[in-house]
mmCIF file of C-alpha atoms in Angstrom:
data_model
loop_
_atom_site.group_PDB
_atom_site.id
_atom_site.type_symbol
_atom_site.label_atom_id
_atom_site.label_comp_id
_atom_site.label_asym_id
_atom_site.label_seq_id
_atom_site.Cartn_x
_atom_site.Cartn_y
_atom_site.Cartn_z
ATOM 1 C CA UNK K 1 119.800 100.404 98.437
ATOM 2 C CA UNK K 2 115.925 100.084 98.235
ATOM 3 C CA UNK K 3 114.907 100.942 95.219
ATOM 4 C CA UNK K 4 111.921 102.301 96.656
ATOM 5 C CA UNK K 5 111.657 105.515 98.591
ATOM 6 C CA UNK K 6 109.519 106.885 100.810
ATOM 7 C CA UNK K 7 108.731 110.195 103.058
ATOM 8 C CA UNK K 8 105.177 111.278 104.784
ATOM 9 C CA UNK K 9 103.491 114.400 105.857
ATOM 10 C CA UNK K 10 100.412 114.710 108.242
ATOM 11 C CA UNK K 11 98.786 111.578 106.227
ATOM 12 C CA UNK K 12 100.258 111.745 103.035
ATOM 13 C CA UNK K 13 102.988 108.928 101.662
ATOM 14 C CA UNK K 14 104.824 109.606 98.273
ATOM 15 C CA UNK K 15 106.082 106.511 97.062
ATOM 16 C CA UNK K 16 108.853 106.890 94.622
ATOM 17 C CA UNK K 17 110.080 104.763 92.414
ATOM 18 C CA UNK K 18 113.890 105.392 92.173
ATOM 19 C CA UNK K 19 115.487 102.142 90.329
ATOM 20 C CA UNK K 20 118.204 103.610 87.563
ATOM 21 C CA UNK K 21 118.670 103.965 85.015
ATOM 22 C CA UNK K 22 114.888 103.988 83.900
ATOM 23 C CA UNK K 23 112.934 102.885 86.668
ATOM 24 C CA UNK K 24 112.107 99.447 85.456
ATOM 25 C CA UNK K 25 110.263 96.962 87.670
ATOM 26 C CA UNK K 26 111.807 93.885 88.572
ATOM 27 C CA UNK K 27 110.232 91.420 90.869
ATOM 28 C CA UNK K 28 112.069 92.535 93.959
ATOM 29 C CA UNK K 29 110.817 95.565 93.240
ATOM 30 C CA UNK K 30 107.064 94.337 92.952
ATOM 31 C CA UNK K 31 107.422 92.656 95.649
ATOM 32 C CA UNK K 32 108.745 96.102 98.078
ATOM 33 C CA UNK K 33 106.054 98.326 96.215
ATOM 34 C CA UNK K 34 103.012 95.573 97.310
ATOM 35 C CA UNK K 35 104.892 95.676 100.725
ATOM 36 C CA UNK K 36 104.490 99.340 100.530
ATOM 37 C CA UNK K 37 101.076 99.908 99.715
ATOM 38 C CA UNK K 38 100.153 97.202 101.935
ATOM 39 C CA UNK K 39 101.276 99.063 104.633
ATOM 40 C CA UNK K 40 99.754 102.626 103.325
ATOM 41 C CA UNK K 41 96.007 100.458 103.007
ATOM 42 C CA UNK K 42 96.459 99.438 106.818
ATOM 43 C CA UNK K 43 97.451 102.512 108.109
ATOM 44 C CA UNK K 44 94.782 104.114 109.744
ATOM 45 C CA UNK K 45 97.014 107.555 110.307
ATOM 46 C CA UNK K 46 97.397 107.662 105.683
ATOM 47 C CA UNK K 47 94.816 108.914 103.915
ATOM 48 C CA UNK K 48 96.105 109.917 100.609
ATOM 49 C CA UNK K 49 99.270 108.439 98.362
ATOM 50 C CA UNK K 50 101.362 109.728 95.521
ATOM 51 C CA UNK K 51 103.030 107.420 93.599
ATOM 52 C CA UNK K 52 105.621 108.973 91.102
ATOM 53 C CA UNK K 53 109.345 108.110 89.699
ATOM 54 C CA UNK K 54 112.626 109.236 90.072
ATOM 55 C CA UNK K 55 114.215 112.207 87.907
ATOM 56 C CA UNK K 56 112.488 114.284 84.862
ATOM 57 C CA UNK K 57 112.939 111.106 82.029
ATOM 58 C CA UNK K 58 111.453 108.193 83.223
ATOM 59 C CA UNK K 59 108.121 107.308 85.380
ATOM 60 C CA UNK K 60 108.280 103.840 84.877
ATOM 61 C CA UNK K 61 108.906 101.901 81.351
ATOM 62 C CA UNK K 62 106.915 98.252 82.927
ATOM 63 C CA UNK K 63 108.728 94.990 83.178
ATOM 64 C CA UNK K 64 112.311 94.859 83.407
ATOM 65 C CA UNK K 65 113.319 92.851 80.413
ATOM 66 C CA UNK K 66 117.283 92.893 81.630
ATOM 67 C CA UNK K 67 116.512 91.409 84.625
ATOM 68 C CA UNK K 68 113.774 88.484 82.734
ATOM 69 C CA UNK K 69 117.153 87.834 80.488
ATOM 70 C CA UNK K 70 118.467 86.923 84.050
ATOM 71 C CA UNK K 71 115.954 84.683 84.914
ATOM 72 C CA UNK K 72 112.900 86.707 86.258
ATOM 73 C CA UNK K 73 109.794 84.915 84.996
ATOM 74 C CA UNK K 74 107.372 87.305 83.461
ATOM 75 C CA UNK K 75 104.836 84.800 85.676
ATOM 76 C CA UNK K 76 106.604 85.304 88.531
ATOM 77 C CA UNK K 77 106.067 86.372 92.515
ATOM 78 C CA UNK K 78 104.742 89.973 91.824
ATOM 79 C CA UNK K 79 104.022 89.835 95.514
ATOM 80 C CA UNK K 80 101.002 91.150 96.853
ATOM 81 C CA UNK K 81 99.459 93.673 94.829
ATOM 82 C CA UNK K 82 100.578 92.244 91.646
ATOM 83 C CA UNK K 83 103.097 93.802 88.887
ATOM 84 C CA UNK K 84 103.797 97.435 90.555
ATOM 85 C CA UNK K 85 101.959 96.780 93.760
ATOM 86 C CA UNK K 86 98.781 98.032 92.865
ATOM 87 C CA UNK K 87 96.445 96.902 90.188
ATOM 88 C CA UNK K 88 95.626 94.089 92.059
ATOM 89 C CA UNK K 89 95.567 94.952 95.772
ATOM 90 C CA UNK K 90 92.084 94.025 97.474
ATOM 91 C CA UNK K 91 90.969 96.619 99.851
ATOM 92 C CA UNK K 92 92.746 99.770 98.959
ATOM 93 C CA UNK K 93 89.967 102.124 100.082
ATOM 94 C CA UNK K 94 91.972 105.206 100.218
ATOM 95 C CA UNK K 95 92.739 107.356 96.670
ATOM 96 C CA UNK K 96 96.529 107.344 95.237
ATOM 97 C CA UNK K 97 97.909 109.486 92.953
ATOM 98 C CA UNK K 98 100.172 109.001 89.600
ATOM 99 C CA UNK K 99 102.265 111.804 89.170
ATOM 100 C CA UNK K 100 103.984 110.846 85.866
ATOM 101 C CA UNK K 101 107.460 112.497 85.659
ATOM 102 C CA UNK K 102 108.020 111.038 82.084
ATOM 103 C CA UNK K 103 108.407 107.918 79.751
ATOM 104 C CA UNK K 104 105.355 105.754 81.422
ATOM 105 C CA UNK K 105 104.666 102.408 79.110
ATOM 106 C CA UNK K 106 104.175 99.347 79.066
ATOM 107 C CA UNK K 107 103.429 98.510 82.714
ATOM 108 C CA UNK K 108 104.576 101.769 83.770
ATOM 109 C CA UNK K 109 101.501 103.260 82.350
ATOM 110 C CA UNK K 110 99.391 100.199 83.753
ATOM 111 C CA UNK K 111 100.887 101.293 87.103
ATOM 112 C CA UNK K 112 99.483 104.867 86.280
ATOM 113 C CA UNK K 113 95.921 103.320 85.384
ATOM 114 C CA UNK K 114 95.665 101.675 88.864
ATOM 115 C CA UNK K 115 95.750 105.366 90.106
ATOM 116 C CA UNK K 116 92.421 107.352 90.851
ATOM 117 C CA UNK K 117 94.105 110.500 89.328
ATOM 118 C CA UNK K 118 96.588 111.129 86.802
ATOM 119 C CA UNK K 119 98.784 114.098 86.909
ATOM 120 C CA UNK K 120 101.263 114.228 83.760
ATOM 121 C CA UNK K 121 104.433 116.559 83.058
ATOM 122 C CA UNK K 122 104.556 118.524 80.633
ATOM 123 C CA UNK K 123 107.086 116.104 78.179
ATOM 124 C CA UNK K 124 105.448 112.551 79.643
ATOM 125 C CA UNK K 125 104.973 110.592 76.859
ATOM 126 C CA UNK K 126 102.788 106.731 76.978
ATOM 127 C CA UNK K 127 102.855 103.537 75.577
ATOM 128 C CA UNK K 128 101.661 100.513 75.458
ATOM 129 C CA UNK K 129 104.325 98.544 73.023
ATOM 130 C CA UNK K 130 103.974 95.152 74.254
ATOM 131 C CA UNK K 131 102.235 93.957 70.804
ATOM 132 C CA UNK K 132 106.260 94.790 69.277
ATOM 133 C CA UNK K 133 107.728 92.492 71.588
ATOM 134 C CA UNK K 134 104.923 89.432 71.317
ATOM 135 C CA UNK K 135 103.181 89.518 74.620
ATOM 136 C CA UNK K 136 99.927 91.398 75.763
ATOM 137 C CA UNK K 137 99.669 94.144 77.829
ATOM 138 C CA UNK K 138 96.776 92.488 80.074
ATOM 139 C CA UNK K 139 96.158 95.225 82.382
ATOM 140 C CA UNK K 140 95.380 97.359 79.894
ATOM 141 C CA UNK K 141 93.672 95.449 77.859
ATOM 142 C CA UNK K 142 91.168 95.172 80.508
ATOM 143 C CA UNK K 143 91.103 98.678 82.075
ATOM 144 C CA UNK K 144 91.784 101.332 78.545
ATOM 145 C CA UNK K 145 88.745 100.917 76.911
ATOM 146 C CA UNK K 146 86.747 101.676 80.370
ATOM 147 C CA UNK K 147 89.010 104.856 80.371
ATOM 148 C CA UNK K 148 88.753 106.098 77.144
ATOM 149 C CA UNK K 149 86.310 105.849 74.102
ATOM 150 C CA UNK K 150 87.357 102.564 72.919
ATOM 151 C CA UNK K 151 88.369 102.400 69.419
ATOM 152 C CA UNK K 152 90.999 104.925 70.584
ATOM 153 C CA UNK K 153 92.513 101.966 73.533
ATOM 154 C CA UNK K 154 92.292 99.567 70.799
ATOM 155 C CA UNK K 155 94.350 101.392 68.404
ATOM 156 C CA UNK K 156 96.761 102.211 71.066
ATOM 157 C CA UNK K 157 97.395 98.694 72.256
ATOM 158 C CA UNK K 158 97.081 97.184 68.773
ATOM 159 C CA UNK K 159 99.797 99.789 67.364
ATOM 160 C CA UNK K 160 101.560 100.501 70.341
ATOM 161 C CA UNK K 161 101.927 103.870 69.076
ATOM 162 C CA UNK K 162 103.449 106.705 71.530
ATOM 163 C CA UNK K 163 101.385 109.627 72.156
ATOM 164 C CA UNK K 164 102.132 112.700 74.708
ATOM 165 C CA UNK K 165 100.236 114.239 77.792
ATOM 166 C CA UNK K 166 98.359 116.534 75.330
ATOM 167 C CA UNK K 167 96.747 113.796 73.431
ATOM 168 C CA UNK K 168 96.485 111.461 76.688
ATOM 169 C CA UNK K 169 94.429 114.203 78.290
ATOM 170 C CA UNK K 170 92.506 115.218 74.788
ATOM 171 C CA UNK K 171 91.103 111.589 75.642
ATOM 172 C CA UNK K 172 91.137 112.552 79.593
ATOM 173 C CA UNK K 173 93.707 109.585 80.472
ATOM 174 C CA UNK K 174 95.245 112.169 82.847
ATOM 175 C CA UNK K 175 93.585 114.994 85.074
ATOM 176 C CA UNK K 176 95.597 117.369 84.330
ATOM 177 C CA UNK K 177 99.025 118.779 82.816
ATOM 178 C CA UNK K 178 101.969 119.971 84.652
ATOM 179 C CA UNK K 179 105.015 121.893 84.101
ATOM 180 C CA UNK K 180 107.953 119.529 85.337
ATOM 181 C CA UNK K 181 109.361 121.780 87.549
ATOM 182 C CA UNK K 182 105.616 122.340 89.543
ATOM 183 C CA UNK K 183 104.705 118.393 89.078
ATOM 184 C CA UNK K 184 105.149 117.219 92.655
ATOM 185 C CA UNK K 185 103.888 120.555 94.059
ATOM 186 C CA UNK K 186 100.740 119.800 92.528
ATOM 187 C CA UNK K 187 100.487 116.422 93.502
ATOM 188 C CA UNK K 188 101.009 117.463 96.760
ATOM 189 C CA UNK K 189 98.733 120.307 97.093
ATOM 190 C CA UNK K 190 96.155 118.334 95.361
ATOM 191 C CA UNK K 191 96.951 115.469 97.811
ATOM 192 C CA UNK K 192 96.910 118.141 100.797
ATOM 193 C CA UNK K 193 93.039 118.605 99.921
ATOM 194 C CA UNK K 194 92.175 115.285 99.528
ATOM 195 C CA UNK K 195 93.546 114.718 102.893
ATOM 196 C CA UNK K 196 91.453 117.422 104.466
ATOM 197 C CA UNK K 197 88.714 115.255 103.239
ATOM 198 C CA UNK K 198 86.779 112.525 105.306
ATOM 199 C CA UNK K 199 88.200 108.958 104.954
ATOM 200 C CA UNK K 200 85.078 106.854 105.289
ATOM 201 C CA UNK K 201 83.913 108.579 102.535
ATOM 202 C CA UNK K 202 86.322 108.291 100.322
ATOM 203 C CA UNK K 203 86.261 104.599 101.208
ATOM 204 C CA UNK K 204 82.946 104.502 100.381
ATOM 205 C CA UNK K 205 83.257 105.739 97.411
ATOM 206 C CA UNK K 206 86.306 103.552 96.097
ATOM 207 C CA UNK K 207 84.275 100.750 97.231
ATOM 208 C CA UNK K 208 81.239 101.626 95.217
ATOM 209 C CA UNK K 209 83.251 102.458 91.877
ATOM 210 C CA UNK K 210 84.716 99.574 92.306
ATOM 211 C CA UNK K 211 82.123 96.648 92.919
ATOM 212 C CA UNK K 212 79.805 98.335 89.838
ATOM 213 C CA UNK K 213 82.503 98.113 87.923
ATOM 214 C CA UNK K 214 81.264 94.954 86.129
ATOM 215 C CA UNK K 215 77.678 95.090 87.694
ATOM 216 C CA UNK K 216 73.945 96.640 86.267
ATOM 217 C CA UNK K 217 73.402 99.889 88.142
ATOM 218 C CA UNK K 218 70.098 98.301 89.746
ATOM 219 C CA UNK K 219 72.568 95.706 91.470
ATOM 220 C CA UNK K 220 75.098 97.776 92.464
ATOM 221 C CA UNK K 221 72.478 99.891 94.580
ATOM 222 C CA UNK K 222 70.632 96.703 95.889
ATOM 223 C CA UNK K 223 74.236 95.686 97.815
ATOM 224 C CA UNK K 224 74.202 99.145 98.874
ATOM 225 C CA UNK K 225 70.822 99.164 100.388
ATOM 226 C CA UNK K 226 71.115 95.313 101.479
ATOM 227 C CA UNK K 227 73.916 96.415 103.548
ATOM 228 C CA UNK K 228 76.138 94.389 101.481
ATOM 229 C CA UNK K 229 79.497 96.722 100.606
ATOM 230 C CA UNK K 230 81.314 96.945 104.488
ATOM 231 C CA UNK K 231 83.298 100.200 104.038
ATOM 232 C CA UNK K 232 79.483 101.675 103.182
ATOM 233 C CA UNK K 233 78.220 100.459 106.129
ATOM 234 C CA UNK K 234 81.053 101.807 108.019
ATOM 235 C CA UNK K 235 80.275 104.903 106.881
ATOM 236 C CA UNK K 236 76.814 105.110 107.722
ATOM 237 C CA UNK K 237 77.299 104.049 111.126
ATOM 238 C CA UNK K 238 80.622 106.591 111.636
ATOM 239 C CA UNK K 239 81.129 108.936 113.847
ATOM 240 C CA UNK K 240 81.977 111.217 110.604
ATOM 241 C CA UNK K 241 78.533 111.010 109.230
ATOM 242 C CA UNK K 242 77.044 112.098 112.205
ATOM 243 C CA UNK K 243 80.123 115.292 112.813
ATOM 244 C CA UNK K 244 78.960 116.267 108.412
ATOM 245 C CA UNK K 245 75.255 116.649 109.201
ATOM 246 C CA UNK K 246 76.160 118.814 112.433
ATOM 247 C CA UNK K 247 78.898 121.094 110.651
ATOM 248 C CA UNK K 248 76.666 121.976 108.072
ATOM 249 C CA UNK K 249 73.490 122.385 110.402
ATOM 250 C CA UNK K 250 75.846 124.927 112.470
ATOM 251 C CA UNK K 251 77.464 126.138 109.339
ATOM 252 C CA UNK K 252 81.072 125.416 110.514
ATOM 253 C CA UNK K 253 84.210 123.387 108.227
ATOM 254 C CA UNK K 254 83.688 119.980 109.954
ATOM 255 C CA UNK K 255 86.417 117.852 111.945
ATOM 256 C CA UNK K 256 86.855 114.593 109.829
ATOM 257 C CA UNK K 257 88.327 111.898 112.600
ATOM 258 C CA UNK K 258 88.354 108.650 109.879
ATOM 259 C CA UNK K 259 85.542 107.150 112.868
#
């Protein structure tokens, strides 16, 4: 049984990770969740993905140290994607969303981080405790203190201290806060919207964010205006640019076609 499942609507995927008894990630399972959002980046019909786990304890506690007792290298095959799938996928141009059910540390929560929204339960609690077993949490090393002010990320992955949703979104980790029971309805309806959206924008956007990460803002907006960033240029030349100016010049909701 995969321990990945699946189910769309319109152009929505919800990816859920369903691996008992805590939803642990093995590299099999790496491996089918890069597979996975592989296919949801080249899918011209998805727009929008929610990536959550299954039941009401866990989201996803990181590496599966059972399964590295048997012989999975901690430096092993994550597949494409790396560790979950996500953080390092190249070219995923279209928004996800965490909706974290529970327990997410370790590199659960850097699964959540490789999100562009964060919707937390009630009772999720986070962690990053790799500094108790000897190893670095690397992900989070590099994206926390871009997140969040960063003596705050550096106590968290120097302690490894748990804190709950309340204090992750005091420090606006995660959007918002959910009751359990109205978690996925949210994700959805929030997903719903984004998905009424237009694509190449979004696109656009993800691809800006993402190559000034690391850049000075007057070199970031030469590539843009050098023609340099593709989905940008996409964009500009789309079918959808042209369909936004003419809604809103005959004050009508506009048809987004992703062209």
């Amino acid at each position: 049984m995969s321990p990945i499942k699946t189910r769309h609507e319109g152009a929505i995927l919800e990816v859920t990770l369903d691996r008992p008894k805590a939803n642990a990630i093995d590299l099999t399972t790496s491996r089918i969740m890069g597979e996975t959002f592989m296919a949801f980046r080249d899918d011209p019909e998805l727009r929008v993905a929610i990536i959550t786990g299954a039941g009401e304890k866990f989201f996803c506690p990181g590496w599966d140290l059972k399964a590295a007792a048997d012989g999975d290298a901690v430096d092993g095959d994550y597949g494409v994607g790396g560790f979950g799938g996500l953080q390092e996928l190249r070219g995923l141009n279209k928004p996800v969303i965490a909706a974290v059910n529970g327990i997410a540390c370790g590199g659960g929560l850097e699964l959540a981080l490789s999100a562009d929204m964060i919707l937390a339960a009630e009772h999720a609690t986070f962690a990053l405790p790799e500094i108790r077993s000897g190893t670095v949490a690397d992900a989070a090393s590099i994206k926390l203190p871009k997140r969040i002010p960063y003596h705050i990320a550096m106590e968290l992955l120097l302690t490894g201290r748990w804190f709950d949703a309340e204090e992750a979104h005091r420090w606006g980790l995660v959007n918002e806060i959910v009751p359990v029971q109205g978690l996925m309805d949210r994700a959805w309806n929030l997903a719903r919207l984004i998905a009424s959206g237009p694509p190449l924008v979004y696109a656009a956007i993800k691809e800006v964010v993402r190559d000034a990460e690391d850049s000075k803002f007057q070199d970031a907006m030469n590539r843009i205006t050098n023609s340099q960033l593709p989905a940008v240029e996409t964009l500009y030349r789309s079918e959808d640019q042209l369909e936004g100016a003419r809604a809103f010049a005959e004050k009508r909701d506009p048809v987004w076609k992703g062209r």
